[in-house]
PDB file of C-alpha atoms in Angstrom:
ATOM      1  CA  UNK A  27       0.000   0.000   0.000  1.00 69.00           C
ATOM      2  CA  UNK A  28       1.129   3.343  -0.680  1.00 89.00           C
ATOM      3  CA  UNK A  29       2.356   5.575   2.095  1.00 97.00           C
ATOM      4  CA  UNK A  30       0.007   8.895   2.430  1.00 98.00           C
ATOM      5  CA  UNK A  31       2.351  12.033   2.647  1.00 98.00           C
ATOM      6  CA  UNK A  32       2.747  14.846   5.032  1.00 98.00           C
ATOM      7  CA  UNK A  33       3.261  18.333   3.152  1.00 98.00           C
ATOM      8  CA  UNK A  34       4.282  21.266   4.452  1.00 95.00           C
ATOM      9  CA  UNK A  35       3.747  24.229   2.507  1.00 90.00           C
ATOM     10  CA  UNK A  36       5.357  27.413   2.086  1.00 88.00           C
ATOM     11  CA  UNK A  37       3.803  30.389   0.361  1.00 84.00           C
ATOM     12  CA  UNK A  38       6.222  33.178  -0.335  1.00 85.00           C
ATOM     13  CA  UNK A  39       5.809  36.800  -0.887  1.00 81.00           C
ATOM     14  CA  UNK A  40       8.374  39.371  -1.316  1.00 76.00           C
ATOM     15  CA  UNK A  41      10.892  36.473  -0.385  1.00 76.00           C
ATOM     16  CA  UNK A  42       9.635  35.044   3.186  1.00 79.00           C
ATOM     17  CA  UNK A  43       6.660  32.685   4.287  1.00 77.00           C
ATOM     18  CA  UNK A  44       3.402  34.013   4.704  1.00 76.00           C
ATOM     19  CA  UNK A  45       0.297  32.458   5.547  1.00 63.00           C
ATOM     20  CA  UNK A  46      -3.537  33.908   5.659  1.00 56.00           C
ATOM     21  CA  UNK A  47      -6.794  32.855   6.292  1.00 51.00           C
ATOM     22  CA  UNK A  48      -9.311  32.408   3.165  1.00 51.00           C
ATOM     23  CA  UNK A  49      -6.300  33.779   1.130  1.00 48.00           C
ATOM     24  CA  UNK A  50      -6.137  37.259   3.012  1.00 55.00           C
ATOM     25  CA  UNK A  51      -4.487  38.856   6.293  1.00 58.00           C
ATOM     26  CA  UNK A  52      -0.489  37.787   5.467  1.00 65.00           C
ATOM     27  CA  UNK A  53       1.101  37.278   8.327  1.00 67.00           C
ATOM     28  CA  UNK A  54       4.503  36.437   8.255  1.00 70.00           C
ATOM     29  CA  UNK A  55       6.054  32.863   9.026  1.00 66.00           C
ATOM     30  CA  UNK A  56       9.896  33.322   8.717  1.00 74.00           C
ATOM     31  CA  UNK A  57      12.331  32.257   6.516  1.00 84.00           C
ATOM     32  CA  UNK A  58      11.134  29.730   3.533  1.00 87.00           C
ATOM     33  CA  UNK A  59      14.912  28.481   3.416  1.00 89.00           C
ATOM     34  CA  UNK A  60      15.426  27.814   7.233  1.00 89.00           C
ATOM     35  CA  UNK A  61      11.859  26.315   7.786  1.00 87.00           C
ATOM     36  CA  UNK A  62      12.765  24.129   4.457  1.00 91.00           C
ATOM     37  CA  UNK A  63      15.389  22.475   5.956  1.00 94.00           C
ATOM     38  CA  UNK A  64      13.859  22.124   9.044  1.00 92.00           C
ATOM     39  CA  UNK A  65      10.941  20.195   7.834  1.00 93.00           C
ATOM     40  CA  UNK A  66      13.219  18.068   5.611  1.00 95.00           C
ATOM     41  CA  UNK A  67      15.298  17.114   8.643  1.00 95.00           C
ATOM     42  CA  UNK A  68      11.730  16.728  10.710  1.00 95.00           C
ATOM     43  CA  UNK A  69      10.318  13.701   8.080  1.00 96.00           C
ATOM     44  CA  UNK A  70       8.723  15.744   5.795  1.00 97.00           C
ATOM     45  CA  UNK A  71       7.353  13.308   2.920  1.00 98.00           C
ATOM     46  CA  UNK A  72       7.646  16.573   0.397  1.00 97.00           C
ATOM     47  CA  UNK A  73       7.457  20.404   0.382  1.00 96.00           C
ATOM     48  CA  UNK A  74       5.180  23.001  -1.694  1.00 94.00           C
ATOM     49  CA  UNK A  75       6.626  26.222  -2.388  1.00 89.00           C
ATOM     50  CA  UNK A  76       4.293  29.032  -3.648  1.00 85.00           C
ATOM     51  CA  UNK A  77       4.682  32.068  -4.671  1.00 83.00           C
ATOM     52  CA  UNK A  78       1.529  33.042  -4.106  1.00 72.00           C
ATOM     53  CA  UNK A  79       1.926  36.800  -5.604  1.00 69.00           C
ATOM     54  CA  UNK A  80       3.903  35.853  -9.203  1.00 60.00           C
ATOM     55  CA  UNK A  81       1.076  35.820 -11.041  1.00 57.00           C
ATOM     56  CA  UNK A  82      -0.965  38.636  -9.732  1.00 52.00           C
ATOM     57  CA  UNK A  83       2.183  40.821 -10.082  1.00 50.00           C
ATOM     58  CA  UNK A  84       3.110  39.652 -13.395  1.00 45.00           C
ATOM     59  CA  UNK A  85       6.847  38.124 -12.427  1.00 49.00           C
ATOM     60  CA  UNK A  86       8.285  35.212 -12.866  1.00 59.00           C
ATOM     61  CA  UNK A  87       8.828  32.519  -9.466  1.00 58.00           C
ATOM     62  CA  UNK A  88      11.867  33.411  -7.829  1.00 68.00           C
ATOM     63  CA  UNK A  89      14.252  30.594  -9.816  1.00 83.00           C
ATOM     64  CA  UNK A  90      16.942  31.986  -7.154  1.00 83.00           C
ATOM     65  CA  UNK A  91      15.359  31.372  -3.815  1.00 82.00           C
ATOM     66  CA  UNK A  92      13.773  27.662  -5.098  1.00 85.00           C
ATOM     67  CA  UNK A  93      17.904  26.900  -6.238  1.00 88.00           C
ATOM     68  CA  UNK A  94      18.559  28.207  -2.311  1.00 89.00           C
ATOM     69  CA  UNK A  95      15.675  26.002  -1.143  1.00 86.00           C
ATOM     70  CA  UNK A  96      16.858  22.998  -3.023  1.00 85.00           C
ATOM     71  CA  UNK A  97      20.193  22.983  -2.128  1.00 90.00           C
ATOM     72  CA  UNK A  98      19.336  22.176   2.070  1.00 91.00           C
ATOM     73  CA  UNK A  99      16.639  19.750   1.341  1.00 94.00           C
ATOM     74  CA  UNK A 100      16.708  16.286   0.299  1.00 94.00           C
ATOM     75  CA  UNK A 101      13.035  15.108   0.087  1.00 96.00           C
ATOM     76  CA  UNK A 102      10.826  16.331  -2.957  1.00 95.00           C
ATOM     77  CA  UNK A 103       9.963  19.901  -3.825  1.00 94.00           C
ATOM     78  CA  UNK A 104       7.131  21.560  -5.986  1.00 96.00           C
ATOM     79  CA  UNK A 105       7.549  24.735  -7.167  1.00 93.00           C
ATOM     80  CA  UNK A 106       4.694  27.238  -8.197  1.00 90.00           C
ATOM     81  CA  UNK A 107       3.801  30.645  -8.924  1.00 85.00           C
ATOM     82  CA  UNK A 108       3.319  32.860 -12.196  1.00 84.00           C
ATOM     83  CA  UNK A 109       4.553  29.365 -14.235  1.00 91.00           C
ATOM     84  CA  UNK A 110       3.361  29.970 -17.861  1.00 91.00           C
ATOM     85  CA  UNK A 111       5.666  28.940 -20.236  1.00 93.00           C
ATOM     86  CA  UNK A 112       8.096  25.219 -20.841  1.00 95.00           C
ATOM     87  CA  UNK A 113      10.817  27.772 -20.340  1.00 92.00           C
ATOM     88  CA  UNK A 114       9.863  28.561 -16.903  1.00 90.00           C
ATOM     89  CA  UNK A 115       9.586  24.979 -15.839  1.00 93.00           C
ATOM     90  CA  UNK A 116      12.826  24.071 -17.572  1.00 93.00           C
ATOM     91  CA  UNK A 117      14.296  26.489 -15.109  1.00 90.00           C
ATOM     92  CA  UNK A 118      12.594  25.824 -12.654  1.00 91.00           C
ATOM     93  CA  UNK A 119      13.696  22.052 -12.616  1.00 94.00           C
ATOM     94  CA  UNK A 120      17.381  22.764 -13.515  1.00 93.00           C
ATOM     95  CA  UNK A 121      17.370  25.060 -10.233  1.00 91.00           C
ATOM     96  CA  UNK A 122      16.379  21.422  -8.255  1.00 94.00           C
ATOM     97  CA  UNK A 123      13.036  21.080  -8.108  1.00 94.00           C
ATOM     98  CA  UNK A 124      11.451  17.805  -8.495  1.00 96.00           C
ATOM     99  CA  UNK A 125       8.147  19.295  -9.854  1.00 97.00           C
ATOM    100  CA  UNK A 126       6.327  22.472 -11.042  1.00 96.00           C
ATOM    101  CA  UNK A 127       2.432  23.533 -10.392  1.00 96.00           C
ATOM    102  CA  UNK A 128      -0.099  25.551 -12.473  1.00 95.00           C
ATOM    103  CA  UNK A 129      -2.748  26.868 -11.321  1.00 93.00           C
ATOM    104  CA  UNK A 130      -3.649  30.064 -13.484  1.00 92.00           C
ATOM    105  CA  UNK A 131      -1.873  29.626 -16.398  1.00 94.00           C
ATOM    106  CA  UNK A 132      -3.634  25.907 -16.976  1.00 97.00           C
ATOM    107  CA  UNK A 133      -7.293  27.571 -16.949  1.00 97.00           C
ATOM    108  CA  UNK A 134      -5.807  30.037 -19.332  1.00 96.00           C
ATOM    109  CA  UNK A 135      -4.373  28.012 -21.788  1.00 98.00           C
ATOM    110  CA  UNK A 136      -5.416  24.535 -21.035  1.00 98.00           C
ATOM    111  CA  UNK A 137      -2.693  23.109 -23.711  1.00 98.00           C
ATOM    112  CA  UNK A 138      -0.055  24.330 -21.649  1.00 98.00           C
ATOM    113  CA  UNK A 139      -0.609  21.008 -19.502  1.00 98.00           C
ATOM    114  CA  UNK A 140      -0.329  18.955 -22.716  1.00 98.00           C
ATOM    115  CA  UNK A 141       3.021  21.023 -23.308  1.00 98.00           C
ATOM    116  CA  UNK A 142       4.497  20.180 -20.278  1.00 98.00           C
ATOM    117  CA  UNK A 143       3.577  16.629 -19.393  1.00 98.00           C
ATOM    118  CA  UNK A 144       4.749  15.711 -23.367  1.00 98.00           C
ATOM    119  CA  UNK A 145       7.909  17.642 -22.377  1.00 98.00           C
ATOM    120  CA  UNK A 146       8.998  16.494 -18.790  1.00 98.00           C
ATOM    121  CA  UNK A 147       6.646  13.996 -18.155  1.00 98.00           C
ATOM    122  CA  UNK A 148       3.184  13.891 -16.257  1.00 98.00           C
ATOM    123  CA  UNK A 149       5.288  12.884 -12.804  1.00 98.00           C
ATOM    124  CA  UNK A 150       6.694  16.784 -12.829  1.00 97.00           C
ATOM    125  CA  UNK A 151       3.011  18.475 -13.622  1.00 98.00           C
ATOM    126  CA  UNK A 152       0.765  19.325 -10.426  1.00 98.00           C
ATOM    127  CA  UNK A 153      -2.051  21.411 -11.615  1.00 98.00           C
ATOM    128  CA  UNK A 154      -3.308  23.400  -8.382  1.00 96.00           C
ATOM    129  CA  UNK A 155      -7.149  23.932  -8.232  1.00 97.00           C
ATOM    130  CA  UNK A 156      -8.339  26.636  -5.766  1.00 95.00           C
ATOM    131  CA  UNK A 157     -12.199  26.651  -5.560  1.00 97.00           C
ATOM    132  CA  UNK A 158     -14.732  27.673  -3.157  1.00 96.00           C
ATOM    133  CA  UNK A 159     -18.506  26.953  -3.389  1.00 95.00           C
ATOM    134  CA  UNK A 160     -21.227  29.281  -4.489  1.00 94.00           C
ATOM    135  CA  UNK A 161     -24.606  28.972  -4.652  1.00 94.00           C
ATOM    136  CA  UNK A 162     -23.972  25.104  -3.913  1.00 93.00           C
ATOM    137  CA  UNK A 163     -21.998  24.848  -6.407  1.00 96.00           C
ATOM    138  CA  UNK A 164     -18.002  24.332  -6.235  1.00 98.00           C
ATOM    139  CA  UNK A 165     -16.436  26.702  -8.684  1.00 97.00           C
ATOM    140  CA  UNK A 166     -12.702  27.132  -9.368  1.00 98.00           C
ATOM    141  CA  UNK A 167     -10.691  30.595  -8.727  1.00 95.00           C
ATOM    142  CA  UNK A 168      -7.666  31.938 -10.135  1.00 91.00           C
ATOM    143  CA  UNK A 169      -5.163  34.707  -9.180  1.00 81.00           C
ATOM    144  CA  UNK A 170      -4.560  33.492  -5.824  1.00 73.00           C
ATOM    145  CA  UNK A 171      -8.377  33.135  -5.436  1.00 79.00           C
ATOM    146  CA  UNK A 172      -9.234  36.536  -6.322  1.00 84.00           C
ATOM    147  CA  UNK A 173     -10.921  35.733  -9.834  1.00 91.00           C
ATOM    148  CA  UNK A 174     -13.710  33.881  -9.661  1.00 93.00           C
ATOM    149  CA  UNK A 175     -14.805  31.822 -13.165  1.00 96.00           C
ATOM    150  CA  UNK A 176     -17.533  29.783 -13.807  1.00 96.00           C
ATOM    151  CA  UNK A 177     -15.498  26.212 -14.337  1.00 98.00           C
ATOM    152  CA  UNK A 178     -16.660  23.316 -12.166  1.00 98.00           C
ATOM    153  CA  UNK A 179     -14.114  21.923 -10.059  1.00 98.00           C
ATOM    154  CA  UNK A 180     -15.003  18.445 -11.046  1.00 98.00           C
ATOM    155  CA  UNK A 181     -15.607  19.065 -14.617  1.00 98.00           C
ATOM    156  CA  UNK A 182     -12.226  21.292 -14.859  1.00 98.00           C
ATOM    157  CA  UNK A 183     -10.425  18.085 -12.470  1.00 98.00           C
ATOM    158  CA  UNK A 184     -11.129  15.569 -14.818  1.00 98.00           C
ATOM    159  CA  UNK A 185      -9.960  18.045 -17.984  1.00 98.00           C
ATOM    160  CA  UNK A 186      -6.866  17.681 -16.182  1.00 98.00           C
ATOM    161  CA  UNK A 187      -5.876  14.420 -15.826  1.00 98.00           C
ATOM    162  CA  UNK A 188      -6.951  13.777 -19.264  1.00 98.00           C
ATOM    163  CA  UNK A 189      -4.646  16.215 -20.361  1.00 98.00           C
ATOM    164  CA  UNK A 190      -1.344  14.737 -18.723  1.00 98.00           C
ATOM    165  CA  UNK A 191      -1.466  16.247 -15.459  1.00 98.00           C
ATOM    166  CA  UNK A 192       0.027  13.611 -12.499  1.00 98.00           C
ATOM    167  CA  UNK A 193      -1.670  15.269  -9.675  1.00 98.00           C
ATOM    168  CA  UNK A 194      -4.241  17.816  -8.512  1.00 98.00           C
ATOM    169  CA  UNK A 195      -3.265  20.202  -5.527  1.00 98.00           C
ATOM    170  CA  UNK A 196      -6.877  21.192  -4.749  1.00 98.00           C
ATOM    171  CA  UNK A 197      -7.306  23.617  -1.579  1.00 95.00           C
ATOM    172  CA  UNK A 198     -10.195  24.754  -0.553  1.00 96.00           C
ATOM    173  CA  UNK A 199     -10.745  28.777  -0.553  1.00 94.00           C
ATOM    174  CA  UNK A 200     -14.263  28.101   2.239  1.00 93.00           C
ATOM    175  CA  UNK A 201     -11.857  26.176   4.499  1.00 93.00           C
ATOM    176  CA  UNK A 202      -8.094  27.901   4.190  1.00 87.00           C
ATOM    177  CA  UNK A 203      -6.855  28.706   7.621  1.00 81.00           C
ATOM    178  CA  UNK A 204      -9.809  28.102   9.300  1.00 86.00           C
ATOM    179  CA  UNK A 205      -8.953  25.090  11.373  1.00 92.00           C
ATOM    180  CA  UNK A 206     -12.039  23.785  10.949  1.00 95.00           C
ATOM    181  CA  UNK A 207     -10.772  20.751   8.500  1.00 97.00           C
ATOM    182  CA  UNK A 208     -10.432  19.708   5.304  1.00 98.00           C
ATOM    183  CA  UNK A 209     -13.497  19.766   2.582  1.00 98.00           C
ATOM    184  CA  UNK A 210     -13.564  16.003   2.626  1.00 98.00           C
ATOM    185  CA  UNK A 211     -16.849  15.230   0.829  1.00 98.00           C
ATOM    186  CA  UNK A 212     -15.014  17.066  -2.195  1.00 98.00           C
ATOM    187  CA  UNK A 213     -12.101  15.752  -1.826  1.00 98.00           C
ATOM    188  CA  UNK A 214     -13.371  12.033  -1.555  1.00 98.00           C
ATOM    189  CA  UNK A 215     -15.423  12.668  -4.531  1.00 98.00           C
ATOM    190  CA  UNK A 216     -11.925  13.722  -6.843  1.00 98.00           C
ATOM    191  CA  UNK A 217     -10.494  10.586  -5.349  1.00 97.00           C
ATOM    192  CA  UNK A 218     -13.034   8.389  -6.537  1.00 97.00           C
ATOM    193  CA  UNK A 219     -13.804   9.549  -9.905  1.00 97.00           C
ATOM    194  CA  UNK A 220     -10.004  10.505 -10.766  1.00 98.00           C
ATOM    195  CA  UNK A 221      -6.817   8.204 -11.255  1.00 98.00           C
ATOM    196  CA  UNK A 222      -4.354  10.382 -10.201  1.00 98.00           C
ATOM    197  CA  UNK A 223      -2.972  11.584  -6.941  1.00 98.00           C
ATOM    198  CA  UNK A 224      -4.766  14.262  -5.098  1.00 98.00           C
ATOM    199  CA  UNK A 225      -3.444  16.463  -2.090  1.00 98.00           C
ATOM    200  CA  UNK A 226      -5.657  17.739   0.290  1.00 98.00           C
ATOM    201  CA  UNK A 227      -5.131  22.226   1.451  1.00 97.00           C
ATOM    202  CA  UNK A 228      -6.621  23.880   3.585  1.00 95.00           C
ATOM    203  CA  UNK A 229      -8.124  23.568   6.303  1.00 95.00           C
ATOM    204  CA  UNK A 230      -5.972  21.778   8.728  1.00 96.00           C
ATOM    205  CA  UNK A 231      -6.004  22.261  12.732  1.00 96.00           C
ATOM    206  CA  UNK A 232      -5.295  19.434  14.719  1.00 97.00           C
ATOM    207  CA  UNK A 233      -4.115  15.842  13.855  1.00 98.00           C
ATOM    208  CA  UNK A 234      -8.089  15.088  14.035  1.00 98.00           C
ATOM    209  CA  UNK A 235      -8.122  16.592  10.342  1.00 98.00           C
ATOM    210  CA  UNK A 236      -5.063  14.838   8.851  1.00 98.00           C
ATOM    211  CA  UNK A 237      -6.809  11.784   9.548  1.00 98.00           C
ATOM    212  CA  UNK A 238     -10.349  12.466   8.347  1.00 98.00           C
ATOM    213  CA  UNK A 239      -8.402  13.539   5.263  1.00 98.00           C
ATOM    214  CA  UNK A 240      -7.433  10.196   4.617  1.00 98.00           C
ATOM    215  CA  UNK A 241     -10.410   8.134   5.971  1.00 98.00           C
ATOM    216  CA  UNK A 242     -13.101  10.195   4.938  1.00 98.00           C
ATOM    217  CA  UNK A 243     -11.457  12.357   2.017  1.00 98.00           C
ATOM    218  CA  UNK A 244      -9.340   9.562   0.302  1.00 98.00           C
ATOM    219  CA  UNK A 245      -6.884  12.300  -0.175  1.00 98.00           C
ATOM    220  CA  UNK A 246      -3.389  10.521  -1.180  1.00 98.00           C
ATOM    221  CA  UNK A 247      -1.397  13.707   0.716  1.00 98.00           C
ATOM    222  CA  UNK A 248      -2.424  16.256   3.095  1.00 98.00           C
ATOM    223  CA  UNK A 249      -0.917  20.031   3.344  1.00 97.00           C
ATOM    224  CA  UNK A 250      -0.588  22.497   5.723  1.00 94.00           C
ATOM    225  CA  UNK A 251       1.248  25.792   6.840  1.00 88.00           C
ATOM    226  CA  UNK A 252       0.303  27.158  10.022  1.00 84.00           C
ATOM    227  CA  UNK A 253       0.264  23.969  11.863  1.00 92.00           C
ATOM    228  CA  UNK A 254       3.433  23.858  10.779  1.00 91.00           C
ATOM    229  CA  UNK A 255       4.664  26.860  10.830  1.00 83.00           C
ATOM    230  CA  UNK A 256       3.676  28.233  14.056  1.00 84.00           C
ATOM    231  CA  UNK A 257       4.511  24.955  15.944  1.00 90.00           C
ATOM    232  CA  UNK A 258       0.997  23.770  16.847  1.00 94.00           C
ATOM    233  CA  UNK A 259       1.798  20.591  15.149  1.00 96.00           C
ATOM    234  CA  UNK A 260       4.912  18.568  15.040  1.00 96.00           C
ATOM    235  CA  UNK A 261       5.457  16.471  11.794  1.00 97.00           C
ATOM    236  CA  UNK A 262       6.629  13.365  13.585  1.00 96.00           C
ATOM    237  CA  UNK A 263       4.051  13.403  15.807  1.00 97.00           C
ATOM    238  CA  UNK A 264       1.372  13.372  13.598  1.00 98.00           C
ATOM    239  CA  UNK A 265       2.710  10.311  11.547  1.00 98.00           C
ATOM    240  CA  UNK A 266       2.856   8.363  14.893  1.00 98.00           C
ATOM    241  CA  UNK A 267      -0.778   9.235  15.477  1.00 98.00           C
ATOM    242  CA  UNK A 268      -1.653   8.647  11.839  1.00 98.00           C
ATOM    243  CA  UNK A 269       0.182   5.273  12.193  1.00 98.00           C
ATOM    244  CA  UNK A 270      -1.484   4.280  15.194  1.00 98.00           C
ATOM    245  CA  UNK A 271      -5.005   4.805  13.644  1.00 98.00           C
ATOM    246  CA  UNK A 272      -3.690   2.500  10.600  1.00 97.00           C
ATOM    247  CA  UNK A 273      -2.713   5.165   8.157  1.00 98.00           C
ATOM    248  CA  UNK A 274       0.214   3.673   6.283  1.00 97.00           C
ATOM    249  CA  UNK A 275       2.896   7.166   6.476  1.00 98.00           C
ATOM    250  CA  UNK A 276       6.725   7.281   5.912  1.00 96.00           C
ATOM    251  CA  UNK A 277       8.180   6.951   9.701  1.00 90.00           C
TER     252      UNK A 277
END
């Protein structure tokens, strides 16, 4: 059976970790290179690095900071933020990391998933979905969750995977940073009706919600920041509680 994997995740803005709640109110989190290493060297099964303002400001993901990142960790390392191009992603992956995600740019241009999974292989593509429901109704968002459109997250999902994509980062906007838990229903719904990966954002509080993530939500990784960030929960820790409750994770 596979392992289920632990995620920390680090969105960066203006070069240090922030983290919000429903994608507003930064606060600051320290240094994305020291608390890298530090959840590498704490069994970290991967890390997400985000830089959650590239594409609203129009700039390219700072290639130098993920080469700094890389160079202290030794587990596996997405990399995302204003990625639009096979150029970007080619530097992105010579600077060490293991794989790239879309978000934006794949609602955009839809091809540009074909592009890349024909180019470096669907292992390296993560397309993030962030989505949020309204009027019953999940719909995706783009621009760090600031543009709503009127795509289905299920509909848009399974676009996805056909296209080449080897996993789906979905997070959802209603439950980001609330502690309250993970959208499970949704997420167990992907899960069933997709054959790829999916990692479960936002949402997490306690090690309560890691586990209904993977009972409940059938989610093949769970991430988190704050949790993380901020000490509330220790990585280790949480696998030994996940193990104990028969959730097969990486000790």
């Amino acid at each position: 059976m596979l392992t289920k994997r632990i995620v920390p995740c680090l969105d960066i803005k203006n070069g240090r970790t922030v983290k919000g709640v429903n994608f507003v109110d930064l606060k600051d989190a320290g240094d994305p290179v020291e608390l890298a290493k530090i959840y590498a060297d704490t069994g970290a099964d991967e890390l997400v690095f985000l830089d959650i303002s590239a594409t609203e400001e129009r700039r390219k993901t700072l290639a130098n900071l993920v080469l700094r990142v890389a160079e202290k960790v030794n587990i596996p390392f997405t990399v995302g933020g204003g990625i639009s191009s096979v150029a970007d992603v080619d530097i992105l992956l010579q600077n060490g990391a293991d794989k790239v995600s879309i978000n934006s740019s794949a609602v955009k241009n839809p091809q540009l998933i074909n592009e890349l999974a024909a180019k470096f292989g669907s292992q390296c593509i993560v397309v993030a979905i962030d989505a949020k429901q309204v009027d019953g109704a999940w719909k995706v968002h783009l621009v760090g969750g600031k543009v709503p459109t009127d795509l289905d997250l299920f509909e848009w999902a399974k676009e996805v995977e056909q296209r080449g994509a080897g996993e789906i980062l979905f997070t959802s906007m209603d439950n980001d940073g609330t502690k309250d838990g993970f959208a499970n229903e949704a997420l167990a719904k992907l899960s069933t009706s997709l054959n790829i990966p999916i990692i479960a954002s936002g949402g997490a509080g306690n090690e309560q919600h890691f586990i209904d993530a993977f009972k409940y939500g059938k989610a093949d990784a769970a991430l988190a920041a704050s949790v993380f960030h901020f000490k509330e929960i220790g990585i280790q820790e949480l696998k030994t509680t996940l193990d104990k409750h028969g959730i097969p994770v990486r000790i």
